[in-house]
Structures are given as C-alpha cells and as structure tokens.
C-alpha cells in the first residue's frame, strides 16, 4: 500500500522541479524507513477509504532516506537538545493540495511535542518545500544528494514548536 503512494508521488510530483535524471536519482535516495513503522510514528491518511498520503516523525538521528540508505542512524535523539525528524512524507498525486500533507504535519508536530520535543527538522524536496514553508518551517541550508547517481537539490528545514498545556502552539 505504501509503495502505491510513494512511487507515483516521486514520479509525478517532482516533475515541475527536477529533470528526468534527477527524478530517477530521487527514487534511489528516497523511500520508507521501516523503523518509523516499528516505532509507531508513521501515519497513513485515507480519503473515503483510499490511501491518500503517508508520513511520520522520528525520535532517531536519521534525517532522511529509506531502508536502503547507508546513512541511517538509529541513535535516539534528546528532546531537550535535538529536533525531532519529520520523515518519509508522500502524497499520492490524486490527492495533492487537498490538506493531506498538512494533516500529517499536524499529527507529527503534536506527537513529537507530547514526547518533549520543541523543534522539528526535515529534509525537503523542492516539490515539498512550499508546503513546509506554509506550515512554518524555515530553510537551514540548501544542499544536494548525489547517492542516486545524479545530484538532487534538497533543503534542510526547521521549525520551532511550543507546548502550552495539552496543545501545541505554532510559532507565528
């Protein structure tokens, strides 16, 4: 089910931002890290019973990449010092720009805040960057990942979260 969301998301939603070689390279870089599922921090959103999107957050050091990525690091983060990671966000193209990604971000933010995290961090594709900016993430750095064969531009982004009582208040 997750591949049915991820594969078309990569193939279709990156088209306006990357060329064909970069998209192929992205397929080798991106993917699901099943540690998120094992940790219970991964969400699937359905619309009328149809899987529309997926994504999660992590209390572990890996910033991005799937099970096949060599740079994975399962070390636990310290909520007092480290930002939680937003990971493996995908929206099926048929459900793009319908609030699926924003819903997942809200779930991630509330869950991370409940565990004491005060910041979120992620590595954005150029296609995802507008969503994350609109949600309050700010750019930390622009870089490239060439592990898939061709350099793919990506953006490290961060967002502060604040806990007030039992809810989460976003920084304006």
PDB file of C-alpha atoms in Angstrom:
ATOM      1  CA  UNK A   1       0.000   0.000   0.000  1.00  0.00           C
ATOM      2  CA  UNK A   2       2.743   2.494   0.890  1.00  0.00           C
ATOM      3  CA  UNK A   3       4.572   1.983  -2.413  1.00  0.00           C
ATOM      4  CA  UNK A   4       1.287   2.791  -4.186  1.00  0.00           C
ATOM      5  CA  UNK A   5       1.525   6.247  -2.606  1.00  0.00           C
ATOM      6  CA  UNK A   6       5.299   6.765  -2.703  1.00  0.00           C
ATOM      7  CA  UNK A   7       6.144   5.718  -6.258  1.00  0.00           C
ATOM      8  CA  UNK A   8       3.609   7.971  -8.049  1.00  0.00           C
ATOM      9  CA  UNK A   9       4.382  10.811  -5.629  1.00  0.00           C
ATOM     10  CA  UNK A  10       8.056  10.724  -6.608  1.00  0.00           C
ATOM     11  CA  UNK A  11       7.404  10.130 -10.306  1.00  0.00           C
ATOM     12  CA  UNK A  12       4.713  12.789 -10.743  1.00  0.00           C
ATOM     13  CA  UNK A  13       5.037  15.497  -8.107  1.00  0.00           C
ATOM     14  CA  UNK A  14       8.738  16.139  -8.716  1.00  0.00           C
ATOM     15  CA  UNK A  15       8.231  16.735 -12.482  1.00  0.00           C
ATOM     16  CA  UNK A  16       7.876  20.500 -12.208  1.00  0.00           C
ATOM     17  CA  UNK A  17      11.030  20.765 -10.116  1.00  0.00           C
ATOM     18  CA  UNK A  18      13.529  18.164 -11.366  1.00  0.00           C
ATOM     19  CA  UNK A  19      14.546  16.712 -14.715  1.00  0.00           C
ATOM     20  CA  UNK A  20      14.063  13.006 -15.564  1.00  0.00           C
ATOM     21  CA  UNK A  21      17.577  12.016 -14.431  1.00  0.00           C
ATOM     22  CA  UNK A  22      17.121  13.782 -11.085  1.00  0.00           C
ATOM     23  CA  UNK A  23      13.769  12.072 -10.574  1.00  0.00           C
ATOM     24  CA  UNK A  24      15.381   8.665 -11.171  1.00  0.00           C
ATOM     25  CA  UNK A  25      18.125   9.618  -8.735  1.00  0.00           C
ATOM     26  CA  UNK A  26      15.457  10.673  -6.208  1.00  0.00           C
ATOM     27  CA  UNK A  27      13.882   7.224  -6.418  1.00  0.00           C
ATOM     28  CA  UNK A  28      17.197   5.763  -5.224  1.00  0.00           C
ATOM     29  CA  UNK A  29      17.559   8.313  -2.406  1.00  0.00           C
ATOM     30  CA  UNK A  30      14.023   8.399  -1.037  1.00  0.00           C
ATOM     31  CA  UNK A  31      11.854   5.707   0.441  1.00  0.00           C
ATOM     32  CA  UNK A  32      10.342   4.358   3.589  1.00  0.00           C
ATOM     33  CA  UNK A  33      12.412   3.770   6.685  1.00  0.00           C
ATOM     34  CA  UNK A  34      10.515   0.914   8.337  1.00  0.00           C
ATOM     35  CA  UNK A  35      11.990   1.980  11.681  1.00  0.00           C
ATOM     36  CA  UNK A  36       9.224   4.633  11.691  1.00  0.00           C
ATOM     37  CA  UNK A  37       6.582   1.906  11.476  1.00  0.00           C
ATOM     38  CA  UNK A  38       8.334  -0.169  14.147  1.00  0.00           C
ATOM     39  CA  UNK A  39       8.464   2.939  16.398  1.00  0.00           C
ATOM     40  CA  UNK A  40       4.753   3.670  15.835  1.00  0.00           C
ATOM     41  CA  UNK A  41       5.472   7.152  14.478  1.00  0.00           C
ATOM     42  CA  UNK A  42       4.232   6.705  10.886  1.00  0.00           C
ATOM     43  CA  UNK A  43       0.800   7.789   9.678  1.00  0.00           C
ATOM     44  CA  UNK A  44      -1.316   6.864   6.663  1.00  0.00           C
ATOM     45  CA  UNK A  45      -4.143   9.189   5.658  1.00  0.00           C
ATOM     46  CA  UNK A  46      -7.114   7.768   3.804  1.00  0.00           C
ATOM     47  CA  UNK A  47      -9.786   9.717   1.954  1.00  0.00           C
ATOM     48  CA  UNK A  48     -13.013   7.753   1.533  1.00  0.00           C
ATOM     49  CA  UNK A  49     -11.094   4.545   2.256  1.00  0.00           C
ATOM     50  CA  UNK A  50      -8.392   5.257  -0.356  1.00  0.00           C
ATOM     51  CA  UNK A  51      -4.758   5.748   0.794  1.00  0.00           C
ATOM     52  CA  UNK A  52      -4.001   9.405   0.014  1.00  0.00           C
ATOM     53  CA  UNK A  53      -0.731  10.090   1.809  1.00  0.00           C
ATOM     54  CA  UNK A  54       1.752   8.935   4.387  1.00  0.00           C
ATOM     55  CA  UNK A  55       4.474  10.372   6.537  1.00  0.00           C
ATOM     56  CA  UNK A  56       5.809  10.400  10.018  1.00  0.00           C
ATOM     57  CA  UNK A  57       8.250  11.671  12.535  1.00  0.00           C
ATOM     58  CA  UNK A  58      11.172  10.138  14.325  1.00  0.00           C
ATOM     59  CA  UNK A  59      12.940  10.353  17.632  1.00  0.00           C
ATOM     60  CA  UNK A  60      16.006   8.876  15.878  1.00  0.00           C
ATOM     61  CA  UNK A  61      19.006  10.627  14.301  1.00  0.00           C
ATOM     62  CA  UNK A  62      18.399   9.722  10.627  1.00  0.00           C
ATOM     63  CA  UNK A  63      17.219  12.853   8.810  1.00  0.00           C
ATOM     64  CA  UNK A  64      16.068  11.259   5.550  1.00  0.00           C
ATOM     65  CA  UNK A  65      16.377   8.215   3.327  1.00  0.00           C
ATOM     66  CA  UNK A  66      14.833   4.776   3.234  1.00  0.00           C
ATOM     67  CA  UNK A  67      15.750   1.331   4.448  1.00  0.00           C
ATOM     68  CA  UNK A  68      18.301   1.059   1.648  1.00  0.00           C
ATOM     69  CA  UNK A  69      20.167   4.258   2.659  1.00  0.00           C
ATOM     70  CA  UNK A  70      23.659   3.804   4.048  1.00  0.00           C
ATOM     71  CA  UNK A  71      23.425   6.948   6.184  1.00  0.00           C
ATOM     72  CA  UNK A  72      20.756   5.635   8.586  1.00  0.00           C
ATOM     73  CA  UNK A  73      21.423   6.216  12.266  1.00  0.00           C
ATOM     74  CA  UNK A  74      19.059   4.639  14.819  1.00  0.00           C
ATOM     75  CA  UNK A  75      20.525   6.591  17.758  1.00  0.00           C
ATOM     76  CA  UNK A  76      17.812   8.166  19.895  1.00  0.00           C
ATOM     77  CA  UNK A  77      17.584  11.951  19.934  1.00  0.00           C
ATOM     78  CA  UNK A  78      17.465  14.012  23.134  1.00  0.00           C
ATOM     79  CA  UNK A  79      14.235  16.091  23.106  1.00  0.00           C
ATOM     80  CA  UNK A  80      15.903  18.740  25.276  1.00  0.00           C
ATOM     81  CA  UNK A  81      18.654  19.255  22.715  1.00  0.00           C
ATOM     82  CA  UNK A  82      17.690  17.781  19.334  1.00  0.00           C
ATOM     83  CA  UNK A  83      14.836  18.415  16.920  1.00  0.00           C
ATOM     84  CA  UNK A  84      12.521  15.514  16.099  1.00  0.00           C
ATOM     85  CA  UNK A  85      12.725  14.460  12.452  1.00  0.00           C
ATOM     86  CA  UNK A  86       9.786  14.657  10.048  1.00  0.00           C
ATOM     87  CA  UNK A  87      10.322  11.776   7.639  1.00  0.00           C
ATOM     88  CA  UNK A  88       9.093   9.971   4.541  1.00  0.00           C
ATOM     89  CA  UNK A  89       6.282  12.371   3.589  1.00  0.00           C
ATOM     90  CA  UNK A  90       4.398  11.387   0.421  1.00  0.00           C
ATOM     91  CA  UNK A  91       1.058  12.410  -1.046  1.00  0.00           C
ATOM     92  CA  UNK A  92      -0.487  10.488  -3.911  1.00  0.00           C
ATOM     93  CA  UNK A  93      -0.765  12.891  -6.894  1.00  0.00           C
ATOM     94  CA  UNK A  94      -4.541  12.365  -6.986  1.00  0.00           C
ATOM     95  CA  UNK A  95      -4.775  13.921  -3.527  1.00  0.00           C
ATOM     96  CA  UNK A  96      -2.145  16.687  -3.825  1.00  0.00           C
ATOM     97  CA  UNK A  97      -3.057  20.109  -2.465  1.00  0.00           C
ATOM     98  CA  UNK A  98      -6.043  18.791  -0.520  1.00  0.00           C
ATOM     99  CA  UNK A  99      -4.622  19.089   3.006  1.00  0.00           C
ATOM    100  CA  UNK A 100      -3.164  15.586   3.297  1.00  0.00           C
ATOM    101  CA  UNK A 101       0.416  16.746   3.920  1.00  0.00           C
ATOM    102  CA  UNK A 102      -0.706  19.451   6.341  1.00  0.00           C
ATOM    103  CA  UNK A 103      -2.730  16.877   8.282  1.00  0.00           C
ATOM    104  CA  UNK A 104       0.304  14.604   8.590  1.00  0.00           C
ATOM    105  CA  UNK A 105       2.489  17.526   9.706  1.00  0.00           C
ATOM    106  CA  UNK A 106      -0.034  18.352  12.429  1.00  0.00           C
ATOM    107  CA  UNK A 107      -0.051  14.757  13.653  1.00  0.00           C
ATOM    108  CA  UNK A 108       3.755  14.692  13.685  1.00  0.00           C
ATOM    109  CA  UNK A 109       4.030  18.005  15.489  1.00  0.00           C
ATOM    110  CA  UNK A 110       1.569  17.054  18.226  1.00  0.00           C
ATOM    111  CA  UNK A 111       3.137  13.618  18.766  1.00  0.00           C
ATOM    112  CA  UNK A 112       6.691  14.997  18.922  1.00  0.00           C
ATOM    113  CA  UNK A 113       5.612  17.754  21.322  1.00  0.00           C
ATOM    114  CA  UNK A 114       3.934  15.169  23.557  1.00  0.00           C
ATOM    115  CA  UNK A 115       7.335  13.476  23.889  1.00  0.00           C
ATOM    116  CA  UNK A 116       9.010  16.734  24.883  1.00  0.00           C
ATOM    117  CA  UNK A 117      10.476  17.872  21.557  1.00  0.00           C
ATOM    118  CA  UNK A 118      10.417  21.625  20.934  1.00  0.00           C
ATOM    119  CA  UNK A 119      11.695  21.647  17.350  1.00  0.00           C
ATOM    120  CA  UNK A 120      11.119  19.714  14.146  1.00  0.00           C
ATOM    121  CA  UNK A 121      13.607  19.226  11.335  1.00  0.00           C
ATOM    122  CA  UNK A 122      13.290  17.706   7.874  1.00  0.00           C
ATOM    123  CA  UNK A 123      14.974  17.426   4.523  1.00  0.00           C
ATOM    124  CA  UNK A 124      12.622  18.744   1.853  1.00  0.00           C
ATOM    125  CA  UNK A 125      12.408  18.034  -1.823  1.00  0.00           C
ATOM    126  CA  UNK A 126      11.877  21.125  -3.959  1.00  0.00           C
ATOM    127  CA  UNK A 127       8.294  19.924  -4.514  1.00  0.00           C
ATOM    128  CA  UNK A 128       7.665  19.704  -0.766  1.00  0.00           C
ATOM    129  CA  UNK A 129       9.353  22.963   0.182  1.00  0.00           C
ATOM    130  CA  UNK A 130       6.263  25.193  -0.406  1.00  0.00           C
ATOM    131  CA  UNK A 131       4.132  23.030   1.920  1.00  0.00           C
ATOM    132  CA  UNK A 132       6.734  23.094   4.661  1.00  0.00           C
ATOM    133  CA  UNK A 133       7.235  26.867   4.351  1.00  0.00           C
ATOM    134  CA  UNK A 134       3.486  27.412   4.585  1.00  0.00           C
ATOM    135  CA  UNK A 135       3.464  25.290   7.743  1.00  0.00           C
ATOM    136  CA  UNK A 136       6.150  27.433   9.398  1.00  0.00           C
ATOM    137  CA  UNK A 137       9.383  25.638   8.530  1.00  0.00           C
ATOM    138  CA  UNK A 138      12.360  27.825   7.631  1.00  0.00           C
ATOM    139  CA  UNK A 139      15.359  26.982   5.497  1.00  0.00           C
ATOM    140  CA  UNK A 140      18.536  25.982   7.295  1.00  0.00           C
ATOM    141  CA  UNK A 141      20.596  25.035   4.239  1.00  0.00           C
ATOM    142  CA  UNK A 142      20.354  24.028   0.594  1.00  0.00           C
ATOM    143  CA  UNK A 143      22.411  21.068  -0.467  1.00  0.00           C
ATOM    144  CA  UNK A 144      22.460  18.182  -2.942  1.00  0.00           C
ATOM    145  CA  UNK A 145      22.422  14.414  -2.633  1.00  0.00           C
ATOM    146  CA  UNK A 146      24.137  12.500  -5.452  1.00  0.00           C
ATOM    147  CA  UNK A 147      23.860   8.998  -3.945  1.00  0.00           C
ATOM    148  CA  UNK A 148      21.335   8.109  -6.650  1.00  0.00           C
ATOM    149  CA  UNK A 149      23.811   8.917  -9.433  1.00  0.00           C
ATOM    150  CA  UNK A 150      22.765  12.477 -10.308  1.00  0.00           C
ATOM    151  CA  UNK A 151      22.810  15.390  -7.825  1.00  0.00           C
ATOM    152  CA  UNK A 152      19.336  16.168  -6.476  1.00  0.00           C
ATOM    153  CA  UNK A 153      18.744  19.525  -4.746  1.00  0.00           C
ATOM    154  CA  UNK A 154      17.251  19.254  -1.254  1.00  0.00           C
ATOM    155  CA  UNK A 155      16.542  21.735   1.537  1.00  0.00           C
ATOM    156  CA  UNK A 156      17.149  21.206   5.246  1.00  0.00           C
ATOM    157  CA  UNK A 157      14.361  22.963   7.156  1.00  0.00           C
ATOM    158  CA  UNK A 158      13.488  23.501  10.814  1.00  0.00           C
ATOM    159  CA  UNK A 159      10.509  24.661  12.847  1.00  0.00           C
ATOM    160  CA  UNK A 160      10.019  25.539  16.494  1.00  0.00           C
ATOM    161  CA  UNK A 161       7.051  24.034  18.312  1.00  0.00           C
ATOM    162  CA  UNK A 162       5.755  25.200  21.645  1.00  0.00           C
ATOM    163  CA  UNK A 163       3.737  23.298  24.190  1.00  0.00           C
ATOM    164  CA  UNK A 164       1.071  25.144  26.151  1.00  0.00           C
ATOM    165  CA  UNK A 165      -0.977  22.896  28.369  1.00  0.00           C
ATOM    166  CA  UNK A 166      -2.021  19.889  26.348  1.00  0.00           C
ATOM    167  CA  UNK A 167      -1.994  21.571  22.937  1.00  0.00           C
ATOM    168  CA  UNK A 168       0.672  22.756  20.563  1.00  0.00           C
ATOM    169  CA  UNK A 169       1.010  26.376  19.547  1.00  0.00           C
ATOM    170  CA  UNK A 170       2.861  27.153  16.365  1.00  0.00           C
ATOM    171  CA  UNK A 171       5.351  29.996  16.273  1.00  0.00           C
ATOM    172  CA  UNK A 172       3.934  32.781  14.053  1.00  0.00           C
TER     173      UNK A 172
END
